XYZ file of C-alpha atoms in Angstrom:
729
model
C 0.003 0.016 0.022
C 2.954 2.309 0.665
C 3.886 1.946 -2.979
C 0.273 2.677 -4.190
C 0.092 5.892 -2.038
C 3.502 6.937 -3.239
C 2.277 6.569 -6.885
C -0.719 8.745 -6.107
C 1.712 11.560 -5.223
C 2.535 11.864 -8.913
C 6.293 11.938 -8.256
C 8.644 9.676 -10.221
C 9.732 6.722 -8.149
C 13.413 6.530 -7.414
C 14.808 3.027 -7.968
C 17.975 1.507 -6.466
C 21.085 3.759 -6.711
C 22.369 3.985 -10.277
C 19.486 1.764 -11.534
C 17.414 2.134 -14.606
C 13.865 3.537 -13.819
C 12.404 3.957 -17.303
C 9.826 6.480 -18.256
C 7.085 5.057 -15.981
C 3.323 4.882 -16.331
C 0.164 6.079 -14.669
C -0.525 4.301 -11.447
C -3.597 2.392 -12.804
C -1.399 0.383 -15.282
C 1.332 -0.804 -13.019
C 1.708 -4.454 -12.002
C 2.871 -5.976 -8.738
C 3.269 -9.285 -6.925
C 2.418 -10.412 -3.391
C 2.613 -13.510 -1.215
C -0.730 -13.723 0.531
C -1.680 -15.980 3.454
C -4.912 -17.860 3.073
C -7.420 -18.933 5.766
C -5.908 -22.502 5.625
C -2.505 -21.114 6.635
C -0.950 -21.645 3.251
C 0.587 -19.042 1.041
C -0.577 -18.110 -2.429
C 1.575 -15.994 -4.801
C -0.383 -13.295 -6.625
C 1.026 -11.668 -9.716
C -0.665 -8.594 -11.265
C 0.614 -7.851 -14.792
C 1.192 -4.336 -15.943
C -1.396 -3.322 -18.543
C -2.186 -0.329 -20.817
C -5.383 1.564 -21.244
C -6.197 -0.516 -24.327
C -9.035 -2.535 -22.957
C -8.507 -6.263 -22.563
C -5.201 -6.164 -24.378
C -3.446 -7.748 -21.476
C -5.654 -10.797 -21.506
C -3.566 -13.050 -23.745
C -0.368 -12.070 -21.906
C -1.761 -13.344 -18.670
C -2.467 -16.688 -20.265
C 0.987 -16.866 -21.884
C 2.684 -16.095 -18.625
C 0.525 -18.622 -16.763
C 1.327 -21.283 -19.407
C 5.028 -20.540 -19.002
C 4.838 -20.866 -15.180
C 3.133 -24.230 -15.663
C 5.863 -25.429 -18.026
C 8.799 -24.305 -15.872
C 7.318 -25.877 -12.681
C 6.202 -29.177 -14.468
C 2.634 -28.304 -13.587
C 1.324 -30.621 -16.269
C -2.071 -31.041 -14.654
C -2.405 -27.278 -14.466
C -3.550 -27.272 -10.835
C -0.977 -25.104 -9.217
C -1.089 -21.929 -11.494
C -4.271 -20.361 -12.668
C -5.158 -17.221 -14.766
C -7.634 -14.754 -13.414
C -8.903 -11.957 -15.681
C -10.867 -8.785 -14.585
C -13.084 -7.350 -17.242
C -15.523 -4.404 -17.626
C -18.962 -5.132 -19.104
C -18.531 -2.858 -22.109
C -15.090 -4.181 -22.860
C -16.093 -7.850 -22.465
C -18.806 -7.598 -25.012
C -17.149 -5.108 -27.275
C -13.459 -6.006 -27.599
C -12.495 -8.601 -30.199
C -9.514 -9.677 -28.200
C -11.861 -11.137 -25.599
C -12.957 -13.850 -27.960
C -9.409 -14.384 -29.239
C -8.395 -15.113 -25.723
C -11.386 -17.311 -24.956
C -10.666 -19.307 -28.091
C -7.261 -20.366 -26.684
C -9.063 -22.212 -23.847
C -9.160 -25.626 -25.469
C -6.101 -25.465 -27.783
C -3.479 -28.044 -26.746
C -0.426 -25.825 -26.959
C -2.114 -22.728 -25.452
C -4.523 -23.932 -22.768
C -3.805 -22.958 -19.184
C -6.331 -25.466 -17.712
C -9.049 -22.863 -17.578
C -9.216 -19.127 -16.835
C -11.513 -17.415 -14.238
C -13.120 -14.325 -15.732
C -14.552 -11.772 -13.349
C -16.712 -9.204 -15.154
C -17.382 -6.047 -13.183
C -20.751 -5.214 -14.709
C -21.402 -1.552 -13.963
C -24.249 -1.503 -16.443
C -22.572 1.435 -18.242
C -19.494 1.684 -20.417
C -17.979 5.041 -19.662
C -20.990 7.037 -20.853
C -22.666 4.374 -23.018
C -25.766 2.515 -21.953
C -25.879 -1.322 -22.501
C -28.478 -1.076 -25.277
C -25.997 0.958 -27.243
C -22.963 -1.106 -26.565
C -24.033 -4.670 -27.302
C -26.695 -6.663 -29.187
C -27.079 -9.383 -26.627
C -29.048 -9.482 -23.313
C -25.970 -10.141 -21.244
C -22.516 -8.650 -21.535
C -21.113 -12.189 -21.034
C -22.980 -13.724 -23.924
C -19.782 -13.896 -26.030
C -18.655 -16.706 -23.703
C -21.561 -18.777 -24.827
C -19.445 -19.647 -27.850
C -17.621 -21.998 -25.512
C -19.267 -24.679 -23.395
C -18.448 -23.039 -20.067
C -20.572 -21.919 -17.153
C -21.503 -18.298 -16.664
C -22.640 -17.187 -13.318
C -24.675 -14.015 -12.811
C -24.615 -12.733 -9.307
C -25.875 -9.622 -7.420
C -22.671 -7.859 -6.256
C -24.617 -6.164 -3.416
C -24.831 -9.661 -1.766
C -21.318 -10.177 -0.401
C -21.777 -13.797 0.611
C -23.411 -14.625 -2.755
C -20.380 -13.315 -4.484
C -18.025 -15.249 -2.314
C -20.014 -18.440 -2.904
C -20.030 -17.940 -6.696
C -16.317 -17.303 -6.800
C -15.728 -20.484 -4.715
C -17.844 -22.376 -7.318
C -15.828 -20.851 -10.147
C -12.572 -21.921 -8.591
C -13.779 -25.341 -7.898
C -15.139 -25.676 -11.412
C -11.846 -24.579 -12.946
C -9.893 -27.062 -10.851
C -12.190 -29.978 -11.574
C -12.950 -29.416 -15.282
C -10.053 -27.309 -16.431
C -12.193 -24.986 -18.578
C -12.862 -21.281 -18.500
C -15.597 -20.021 -16.139
C -17.243 -16.584 -16.163
C -18.547 -14.632 -13.159
C -20.832 -11.616 -14.096
C -20.782 -9.308 -11.040
C -23.953 -7.270 -11.547
C -23.269 -4.013 -9.736
C -22.889 -0.294 -10.375
C -20.290 2.447 -10.557
C -20.779 4.779 -7.669
C -18.881 7.705 -9.250
C -17.879 8.745 -12.746
C -15.316 7.052 -14.984
C -12.537 8.804 -13.204
C -11.954 11.368 -10.440
C -13.148 14.316 -12.382
C -15.905 12.718 -14.469
C -19.623 13.755 -13.974
C -21.901 10.886 -14.780
C -25.085 12.941 -14.277
C -24.261 14.494 -17.782
C -25.322 11.299 -19.504
C -27.092 8.946 -16.928
C -29.030 11.282 -14.715
C -31.769 8.858 -13.628
C -29.303 6.096 -12.932
C -27.095 8.294 -10.754
C -30.084 9.676 -8.835
C -30.911 6.052 -7.961
C -27.236 5.280 -7.073
C -26.957 8.216 -4.693
C -29.979 6.943 -2.760
C -28.685 3.413 -2.815
C -26.826 1.976 0.221
C -23.259 0.905 -0.338
C -22.514 -2.809 -0.333
C -20.374 -2.414 2.704
C -23.075 -0.672 4.735
C -25.588 -3.300 3.669
C -23.310 -6.153 4.818
C -22.616 -4.388 8.182
C -26.401 -4.078 8.789
C -26.917 -7.781 7.787
C -24.192 -8.946 10.280
C -25.572 -6.781 13.032
C -29.176 -7.938 12.375
C -28.199 -11.596 12.416
C -25.968 -11.177 15.503
C -22.743 -12.214 13.842
C -21.043 -9.022 15.032
C -21.946 -6.198 17.497
C -21.206 -2.498 16.914
C -18.113 -2.584 19.100
C -16.588 -5.307 16.871
C -17.437 -3.441 13.709
C -15.847 -0.288 15.221
C -12.666 -2.306 16.080
C -12.372 -3.637 12.541
C -12.900 -0.129 11.027
C -10.291 1.326 13.389
C -7.735 -1.261 12.608
C -8.151 -0.724 8.891
C -7.972 2.982 9.253
C -4.829 2.833 11.307
C -3.129 0.533 8.742
C -4.095 2.898 5.926
C -2.648 5.940 7.848
C 0.537 4.009 8.481
C 0.992 3.065 4.910
C 0.162 6.514 3.720
C 2.929 8.005 5.840
C 5.292 5.330 4.695
C 4.423 6.205 1.088
C 5.946 9.671 1.434
C 9.519 8.182 1.523
C 8.805 4.951 -0.371
C 11.789 3.707 -2.372
C 11.517 0.520 -4.561
C 13.916 -2.271 -3.818
C 15.881 -4.124 -6.513
C 13.600 -7.248 -6.069
C 10.610 -5.119 -7.236
C 12.032 -4.730 -10.726
C 12.689 -8.367 -11.813
C 11.325 -11.792 -10.924
C 13.602 -14.485 -9.397
C 14.268 -16.169 -12.717
C 15.777 -12.837 -13.914
C 18.356 -12.412 -11.070
C 21.723 -11.536 -12.633
C 20.323 -9.946 -15.763
C 21.431 -6.451 -16.605
C 19.272 -3.323 -16.829
C 19.973 -0.680 -19.544
C 22.140 1.113 -16.862
C 24.448 -1.883 -16.444
C 27.123 -3.036 -19.009
C 26.581 -6.514 -20.209
C 29.665 -8.218 -21.753
C 29.629 -9.475 -25.307
C 29.251 -13.193 -25.762
C 30.130 -15.229 -28.873
C 27.552 -17.271 -30.593
C 29.551 -19.636 -32.712
C 29.286 -23.384 -31.953
C 32.047 -26.041 -32.038
C 32.088 -27.865 -35.270
C 31.629 -31.270 -33.740
C 28.468 -30.001 -31.912
C 27.063 -28.724 -35.187
C 27.648 -32.099 -36.843
C 26.162 -33.987 -33.873
C 22.886 -31.957 -33.618
C 22.770 -31.694 -37.384
C 22.652 -35.508 -37.678
C 20.051 -35.656 -34.889
C 17.662 -33.222 -36.627
C 17.926 -34.724 -40.073
C 17.338 -38.349 -39.010
C 13.946 -40.039 -39.294
C 12.931 -42.964 -37.022
C 12.782 -46.463 -38.487
C 9.456 -47.395 -39.844
C 8.330 -43.807 -40.356
C 6.948 -43.156 -43.746
C 7.577 -39.605 -44.632
C 6.145 -37.899 -47.706
C 8.560 -38.552 -50.528
C 9.211 -34.793 -51.057
C 9.809 -34.251 -47.380
C 12.187 -37.173 -47.240
C 14.160 -35.639 -50.013
C 14.247 -32.316 -48.179
C 15.734 -34.100 -45.118
C 18.188 -35.942 -47.199
C 19.370 -32.657 -48.613
C 19.651 -31.173 -45.215
C 21.779 -34.205 -44.120
C 24.039 -33.606 -47.144
C 24.484 -29.970 -46.131
C 25.682 -31.055 -42.692
C 27.927 -33.780 -44.100
C 29.522 -31.612 -46.732
C 29.518 -28.445 -44.797
C 28.435 -26.583 -47.919
C 25.371 -24.478 -48.951
C 23.339 -24.485 -45.730
C 19.982 -23.017 -46.436
C 17.670 -20.819 -44.378
C 15.531 -23.565 -42.845
C 18.519 -25.666 -41.909
C 20.290 -22.766 -40.260
C 17.128 -22.035 -38.182
C 16.900 -25.631 -37.110
C 20.662 -25.601 -36.176
C 20.110 -22.457 -34.003
C 17.222 -24.166 -32.263
C 18.989 -27.415 -31.779
C 22.227 -25.946 -30.369
C 20.184 -23.806 -27.928
C 18.245 -26.889 -26.862
C 21.466 -28.868 -26.292
C 22.623 -26.097 -24.004
C 19.527 -26.549 -21.835
C 17.361 -23.752 -23.193
C 13.633 -23.871 -23.945
C 12.525 -22.995 -27.522
C 8.956 -22.200 -28.500
C 7.831 -21.230 -31.998
C 4.236 -20.296 -32.497
C 2.071 -18.721 -35.202
C -0.140 -19.590 -38.128
C 1.115 -22.683 -40.049
C 4.575 -22.496 -38.490
C 4.911 -26.268 -38.310
C 5.232 -26.589 -42.023
C 5.921 -22.949 -42.678
C 3.757 -20.656 -44.838
C 6.222 -21.105 -47.652
C 6.720 -24.851 -47.124
C 10.214 -24.498 -46.027
C 10.461 -25.426 -42.333
C 8.862 -28.892 -42.110
C 9.395 -28.962 -38.286
C 6.567 -31.538 -37.822
C 6.456 -34.608 -40.076
C 3.395 -36.764 -40.755
C 3.605 -40.423 -41.375
C 1.800 -40.902 -44.706
C 0.298 -44.304 -43.611
C -0.654 -43.721 -39.940
C -0.826 -39.956 -39.569
C 1.615 -40.156 -36.648
C 3.705 -37.057 -36.033
C 7.466 -36.920 -35.606
C 9.300 -33.674 -34.503
C 13.115 -33.993 -35.072
C 13.863 -31.000 -32.854
C 12.122 -32.723 -30.024
C 14.716 -35.443 -30.329
C 18.079 -33.540 -30.348
C 19.606 -35.480 -27.453
C 18.542 -38.449 -25.278
C 16.330 -37.512 -22.332
C 15.185 -34.164 -23.793
C 12.410 -32.814 -21.723
C 8.888 -33.019 -23.239
C 7.988 -29.686 -24.899
C 11.472 -28.332 -24.330
C 11.074 -27.728 -28.039
C 7.545 -26.612 -28.838
C 6.378 -25.690 -32.325
C 2.612 -25.137 -32.639
C 0.162 -23.919 -35.351
C -1.816 -21.179 -33.787
C -5.471 -20.168 -34.217
C -6.080 -17.644 -36.981
C -5.240 -14.815 -34.645
C -2.416 -12.302 -34.553
C -3.418 -9.992 -31.704
C -4.223 -12.767 -29.217
C -1.467 -15.238 -30.067
C 1.335 -12.565 -30.246
C 0.109 -11.395 -26.843
C 0.252 -14.880 -25.506
C 3.726 -15.415 -26.749
C 4.913 -12.142 -25.315
C 3.541 -13.054 -21.886
C 5.242 -16.517 -22.162
C 8.522 -14.873 -22.926
C 8.441 -12.654 -19.895
C 8.425 -15.450 -17.347
C 11.861 -16.880 -17.792
C 14.890 -15.399 -19.701
C 16.375 -18.822 -20.556
C 14.021 -19.405 -23.407
C 13.875 -18.455 -27.002
C 10.239 -17.661 -27.781
C 9.321 -16.761 -31.357
C 6.051 -15.683 -32.983
C 5.885 -15.839 -36.824
C 3.343 -13.913 -38.923
C 1.935 -15.699 -41.910
C 3.002 -12.598 -43.936
C 4.679 -9.649 -42.411
C 1.827 -7.220 -42.868
C -0.618 -9.560 -41.137
C 0.981 -8.253 -37.963
C -1.001 -5.163 -38.449
C -3.940 -6.696 -36.525
C -1.563 -7.126 -33.539
C -0.456 -3.533 -33.649
C -1.691 -2.835 -30.091
C 0.696 -5.477 -28.742
C 3.639 -4.012 -30.605
C 2.757 -0.408 -29.577
C 1.689 -0.819 -25.962
C 3.803 -3.772 -24.845
C 6.709 -4.935 -27.120
C 8.189 -1.538 -28.024
C 7.625 0.269 -24.748
C 7.075 -2.360 -22.023
C 10.616 -2.096 -20.588
C 10.475 1.702 -20.446
C 7.034 1.832 -18.848
C 7.075 -1.193 -16.521
C 10.698 -2.318 -16.270
C 9.910 -5.743 -17.703
C 12.369 -7.253 -20.164
C 11.425 -9.655 -22.950
C 13.521 -11.519 -25.533
C 10.525 -12.218 -27.830
C 11.452 -12.798 -31.396
C 8.935 -11.675 -34.074
C 9.487 -13.146 -37.582
C 7.772 -10.967 -40.177
C 8.099 -12.173 -43.737
C 9.089 -9.288 -45.909
C 10.170 -8.816 -49.499
C 8.855 -7.629 -52.860
C 8.174 -10.649 -55.155
C 5.286 -9.408 -57.136
C 2.600 -10.819 -54.781
C 0.626 -7.650 -54.402
C -0.070 -4.999 -51.723
C -0.876 -7.418 -48.887
C 1.953 -9.931 -49.215
C 5.031 -7.768 -49.814
C 5.764 -5.414 -46.958
C 5.993 -6.177 -43.276
C 5.798 -2.420 -42.744
C 9.419 -2.028 -41.701
C 8.996 1.669 -41.372
C 6.597 1.424 -38.496
C 8.917 -0.596 -36.325
C 11.836 1.690 -37.247
C 9.759 4.773 -36.270
C 9.038 3.305 -32.890
C 12.752 2.732 -32.076
C 14.017 5.219 -29.473
C 17.477 5.694 -30.834
C 18.782 9.219 -31.472
C 20.001 9.385 -35.091
C 22.209 12.375 -34.336
C 23.984 10.964 -31.383
C 26.891 8.734 -32.123
C 27.792 6.084 -29.646
C 31.050 6.396 -27.809
C 33.535 3.878 -29.250
C 36.320 2.254 -27.275
C 38.651 1.216 -30.143
C 40.761 -0.909 -27.670
C 37.789 -3.293 -27.545
C 36.993 -3.164 -31.268
C 38.118 -6.666 -32.229
C 36.419 -8.234 -29.206
C 33.172 -6.573 -30.008
C 32.805 -4.719 -26.740
C 33.636 -1.235 -28.110
C 30.066 0.028 -28.123
C 29.334 -0.001 -24.466
C 25.591 -0.256 -23.813
C 24.343 0.838 -27.198
C 22.150 -2.264 -27.559
C 20.948 -2.169 -23.966
C 19.835 1.444 -24.363
C 17.473 0.903 -27.272
C 13.951 -0.393 -26.818
C 14.229 -3.183 -29.362
C 16.366 -4.601 -32.154
C 15.400 -4.739 -35.832
C 17.303 -6.872 -38.357
C 16.967 -7.872 -41.944
C 19.465 -10.818 -42.485
C 20.688 -11.812 -45.904
C 22.527 -15.024 -45.045
C 21.506 -18.179 -43.194
C 24.530 -18.012 -41.026
C 23.682 -14.464 -39.860
C 20.189 -15.608 -39.005
C 21.702 -18.457 -36.986
C 23.846 -16.141 -34.986
C 21.154 -13.399 -34.305
C 18.790 -16.105 -32.945
C 21.572 -17.479 -30.667
C 22.508 -13.974 -29.650
C 19.048 -13.565 -28.094
C 20.045 -16.142 -25.426
C 23.707 -15.567 -25.143
C 23.702 -12.232 -23.412
C 23.062 -10.911 -19.977
C 19.868 -8.893 -20.876
C 16.841 -9.342 -23.029
C 15.480 -7.214 -25.828
C 12.629 -7.869 -28.254
C 13.919 -8.792 -31.780
C 11.943 -7.831 -34.895
C 13.206 -9.866 -37.918
C 12.208 -8.938 -41.515
C 12.338 -12.627 -42.495
C 12.705 -13.710 -46.049
C 10.368 -15.416 -48.653
C 12.339 -15.401 -51.875
C 15.621 -16.060 -50.113
C 14.376 -19.349 -48.551
C 15.238 -21.064 -51.840
C 17.475 -18.521 -53.516
C 20.538 -20.438 -54.976
C 22.931 -17.664 -53.765
C 21.380 -17.411 -50.203
C 23.486 -20.275 -48.768
C 26.171 -20.272 -46.010
C 29.087 -22.733 -45.509
C 28.930 -24.532 -42.175
C 32.274 -23.047 -41.091
C 30.374 -19.676 -40.758
C 28.341 -21.322 -37.839
C 31.353 -22.568 -35.893
C 33.367 -20.846 -33.123
C 36.515 -20.105 -35.219
C 36.749 -16.606 -36.565
C 37.215 -16.282 -40.282
C 38.384 -12.593 -40.162
C 41.863 -11.605 -39.155
C 42.121 -10.039 -35.702
C 38.463 -10.728 -34.757
C 38.011 -12.442 -31.380
C 35.008 -14.849 -31.386
C 32.234 -15.419 -33.860
C 29.092 -13.297 -33.638
C 26.198 -11.817 -35.624
C 27.393 -9.422 -38.311
C 25.560 -6.161 -38.076
C 26.961 -5.078 -41.443
C 28.264 -7.188 -44.322
C 31.064 -5.639 -46.406
C 31.257 -5.637 -50.174
C 32.923 -8.753 -51.718
C 34.922 -7.000 -54.456
C 38.086 -4.897 -54.510
C 40.801 -5.540 -51.936
C 40.232 -8.981 -50.414
C 40.094 -10.133 -47.753
C 38.342 -7.029 -46.419
C 39.820 -5.624 -43.261
C 37.386 -5.277 -40.384
C 39.644 -2.769 -38.515
C 38.168 0.649 -37.768
C 40.592 2.251 -40.202
C 41.047 -0.226 -43.096
C 43.183 0.209 -46.138
C 41.335 2.709 -48.373
C 39.999 1.933 -51.894
C 39.787 5.296 -53.657
C 38.831 3.897 -57.058
C 35.221 3.275 -56.125
C 32.760 5.970 -57.357
C 29.626 4.851 -55.419
C 28.736 2.874 -52.262
C 25.196 1.450 -52.385
C 23.896 0.745 -48.925
C 20.863 -1.567 -48.744
C 19.176 -4.110 -46.605
C 17.484 -7.434 -47.327
C 16.981 -9.413 -50.490
C 17.406 -6.520 -52.869
C 21.182 -7.059 -52.334
C 21.025 -10.248 -54.434
C 19.416 -8.423 -57.361
C 21.859 -5.504 -57.114
C 24.737 -8.038 -56.912
C 23.629 -9.921 -59.987
C 23.020 -6.836 -62.063
C 26.395 -5.275 -61.044
C 28.100 -8.398 -62.210
C 26.104 -8.402 -65.401
C 27.173 -4.741 -66.041
C 30.711 -5.363 -64.980
C 30.921 -2.544 -62.524
C 32.500 -4.511 -59.618
C 35.463 -2.037 -59.632
C 33.242 1.047 -59.574
C 30.439 0.325 -57.217
C 30.519 -1.294 -53.740
C 27.428 -2.818 -52.214
C 27.207 -2.826 -48.426
C 24.445 -4.643 -46.498
C 22.976 -3.144 -43.347
C 21.940 -6.329 -41.517
C 20.892 -4.583 -38.255
C 18.886 -1.440 -38.569
C 18.349 -0.933 -34.880
C 20.558 -0.241 -32.980
C 22.246 1.378 -35.983
C 25.922 0.224 -36.679
C 27.338 3.703 -36.675
C 30.775 2.389 -36.126
C 30.799 0.025 -39.085
C 29.127 2.529 -41.471
C 31.845 5.068 -40.543
C 34.419 2.356 -41.346
C 32.930 1.802 -44.853
C 32.776 5.491 -45.545
C 36.423 5.757 -44.709
C 37.240 2.729 -46.827
C 35.734 4.390 -49.910
C 36.929 8.061 -49.673
C 35.957 9.132 -53.199
C 32.550 7.350 -53.441
C 29.228 8.976 -53.093
C 26.645 7.242 -50.861
C 23.233 5.934 -52.144
C 20.528 4.121 -50.391
C 18.625 1.479 -52.322
C 15.430 -0.273 -51.334
C 12.504 -2.073 -52.796
C 9.796 -0.185 -50.798
C 8.365 3.171 -51.864
C 10.239 6.139 -50.544
C 7.730 6.845 -47.866
C 7.960 3.250 -46.565
C 10.882 0.952 -45.876
C 14.049 2.195 -44.196
C 14.964 5.229 -46.174
C 13.842 7.887 -43.708
C 15.350 5.945 -40.885
C 18.703 5.623 -42.737
C 19.075 9.248 -44.040
C 19.911 11.028 -40.760
C 22.057 8.242 -39.517
C 24.117 7.982 -42.740
C 24.538 11.758 -42.494
C 25.710 11.559 -38.924
C 28.367 9.034 -40.057
C 29.387 11.282 -43.012
C 29.820 14.282 -40.676
C 31.806 12.115 -38.245
C 34.123 11.197 -41.130
C 34.531 14.785 -42.287
C 32.411 14.384 -45.481
C 30.175 17.134 -46.669
C 26.394 16.546 -46.952
C 23.444 18.509 -48.218
C 20.966 16.870 -45.902
C 19.622 14.312 -48.313
C 21.058 10.971 -49.133
C 20.573 9.937 -52.792
C 17.753 7.353 -53.148
C 16.974 4.534 -55.645
C 13.653 2.810 -54.969
C 9.934 3.062 -55.715
C 8.473 6.495 -55.593
C 6.083 7.502 -52.735
C 2.985 5.527 -52.764
C -0.193 4.986 -50.657
C -0.203 1.199 -51.362
C 2.894 -0.791 -50.425
C 3.102 -2.551 -53.828
C 1.437 -2.957 -57.222
C -0.957 -5.803 -57.833
C 0.334 -6.425 -61.358
C 3.243 -8.726 -61.830
C 4.403 -7.030 -64.978
C 4.506 -3.581 -63.323
C 6.346 -5.097 -60.399
C 9.024 -6.478 -62.672
C 9.472 -3.101 -64.363
C 9.727 -1.246 -61.080
C 12.220 -3.738 -59.721
C 14.411 -3.529 -62.840
C 14.306 0.304 -62.733
C 15.354 0.722 -59.128
C 18.266 -1.718 -59.509
C 19.490 0.027 -62.683
C 19.213 3.451 -61.101
C 21.186 2.337 -58.115
C 24.019 1.139 -60.367
C 23.813 3.989 -62.973
C 26.672 6.317 -62.144
C 24.919 9.109 -64.050
C 21.733 8.631 -62.124
C 21.074 11.009 -59.308
C 18.026 11.643 -57.137
C 16.751 15.027 -58.385
C 17.443 16.848 -55.069
C 20.990 15.466 -54.444
C 24.121 17.195 -55.496
C 26.896 15.460 -57.292
C 30.328 14.652 -55.962
C 31.290 12.803 -52.844
C 28.497 14.174 -50.601
């Protein structure tokens, strides 16, 4: 209570000395936890999750966190951990996320053994009467879609409410399904402290003002039946008032303790204010071979589909030869190596078992019996059931993404991934991205390492299957484009030269172009002392692109670059022409003959690379890939600008100018140019599609023309964006 009173003062809470305290949130949104004694003498741990004003948005997170608690404690019967959701009447009937959450109730990989729903039915939604806010008689009628009990109870009857809640708890424990309690009551005052309900419900509030409060009614009942006398009632009132006064005074000087910020599983993890050391992500070659054999082996007597059998034979050949490892195999290797290190891996989303693009095939189906076999559930003998979980979700983005985010927040030693069927389908989960993923650590001091795989790339599939809306995630990043990170060049080759740059941003955004880099970025999520959400612009075309392959040695723990200590994710990939091998030192040998450096990200690199080769411009134009867009690799971009002292810079992308990464890249590239003493006119030359309301054309022929045009412009040394000046700016 001292904490609550302190929050009502409106002052920013001071955390432990030198600790990160974030931007905070209004008091109504904050979570907490508490060990409460019960009448039986036992203790029950209560955990209240932080939540935004977006009504019901927190529901799936509660279920996800509950499911994670059940997994980590081996609560397979789901009797020791339960989810309780508190709803409003208008929100329960009006918000679609309520049904998306209810629908998870009976799904094998999402059930929590039943949720108890308590609906505080004020019979008014802010200022809207029930007849205007729903089409059904009861606000709880949406739950009739499930075969679960719904109790309607008069909230003025205290003992009736207690009895119904006991029934709800007993039902949940016995039948492991959801149960709904409709508390029919009223809102004594307005929607908030300054709201005047008489403006819109004058008759209702005249009746409410003449109505005895539930507390007064219950006191009168107890006195009338002789359960208590007036002296006992006064003693109880005085004791509670004294306690409130004590806590109010304590709230004046309240200071959170370190244990308030992170749960026990998170002890030892660093806040943005604490420097986390860099860890390498390469894996010993013999381990790669071992797990590679395990995840490409099919059990005796299992009849796989002939095409799937061929896929697994090809994967086994990749492991054996160490050549041309593709995207799906690199992902499986990342999962398998993390599992072999004792971590939990969970991948969820629509059609993720096979993969939307028929590339993953994580779950195999016997063609004769229908039996399932999951290779990644059999990486090593004695692997814990569900240590690797891959599950097709319901056709929901909002609810399922929220569930996986809640799941990821329980324990840091887990790689939790949600994959969108197509990147822009994540639009319907935008509340989760805005209110939780991008800002949860700043508002509520809660870290998450959730990975979001958003298929992205222009392949001529039309407006709804091309763009994952990269620009939206970039815009929500909290990095200052004009503030260069301090670089300790003594730590350059060990990778520790950037200090807390990654810890200080709200999330990471990557657009990988090689299977090996994808492998390392997934492993990096676990091999660090803090957690940040990771947004991946995952590929479609590159899943089978003949050039998008990596040799197995790029996955191991032996550096391939001179002077580099350890093997890690590459935030930037250098050009593969000119002086070779390319130096990764901060001040490499310069290559003054190059006239242009094309910076890009994602699959457009392969089209640029092929066209440059066709035109024979390998000695004139360098192509540099930005693999990590947030946090921006200022250090590495500065290195490349130094490497090519006479080359102009150009940004190339597939997306229209008003989308994609251009407006994110422009100020950052200019900051790097200024840091290297290069002049700039404030606008980086651009090659890409012109501004557009729609992400992409619906005509394949037009797509092909646009794609050819942008690649040719990027490589045409006479091309210049109309506003840009010539020269080395």
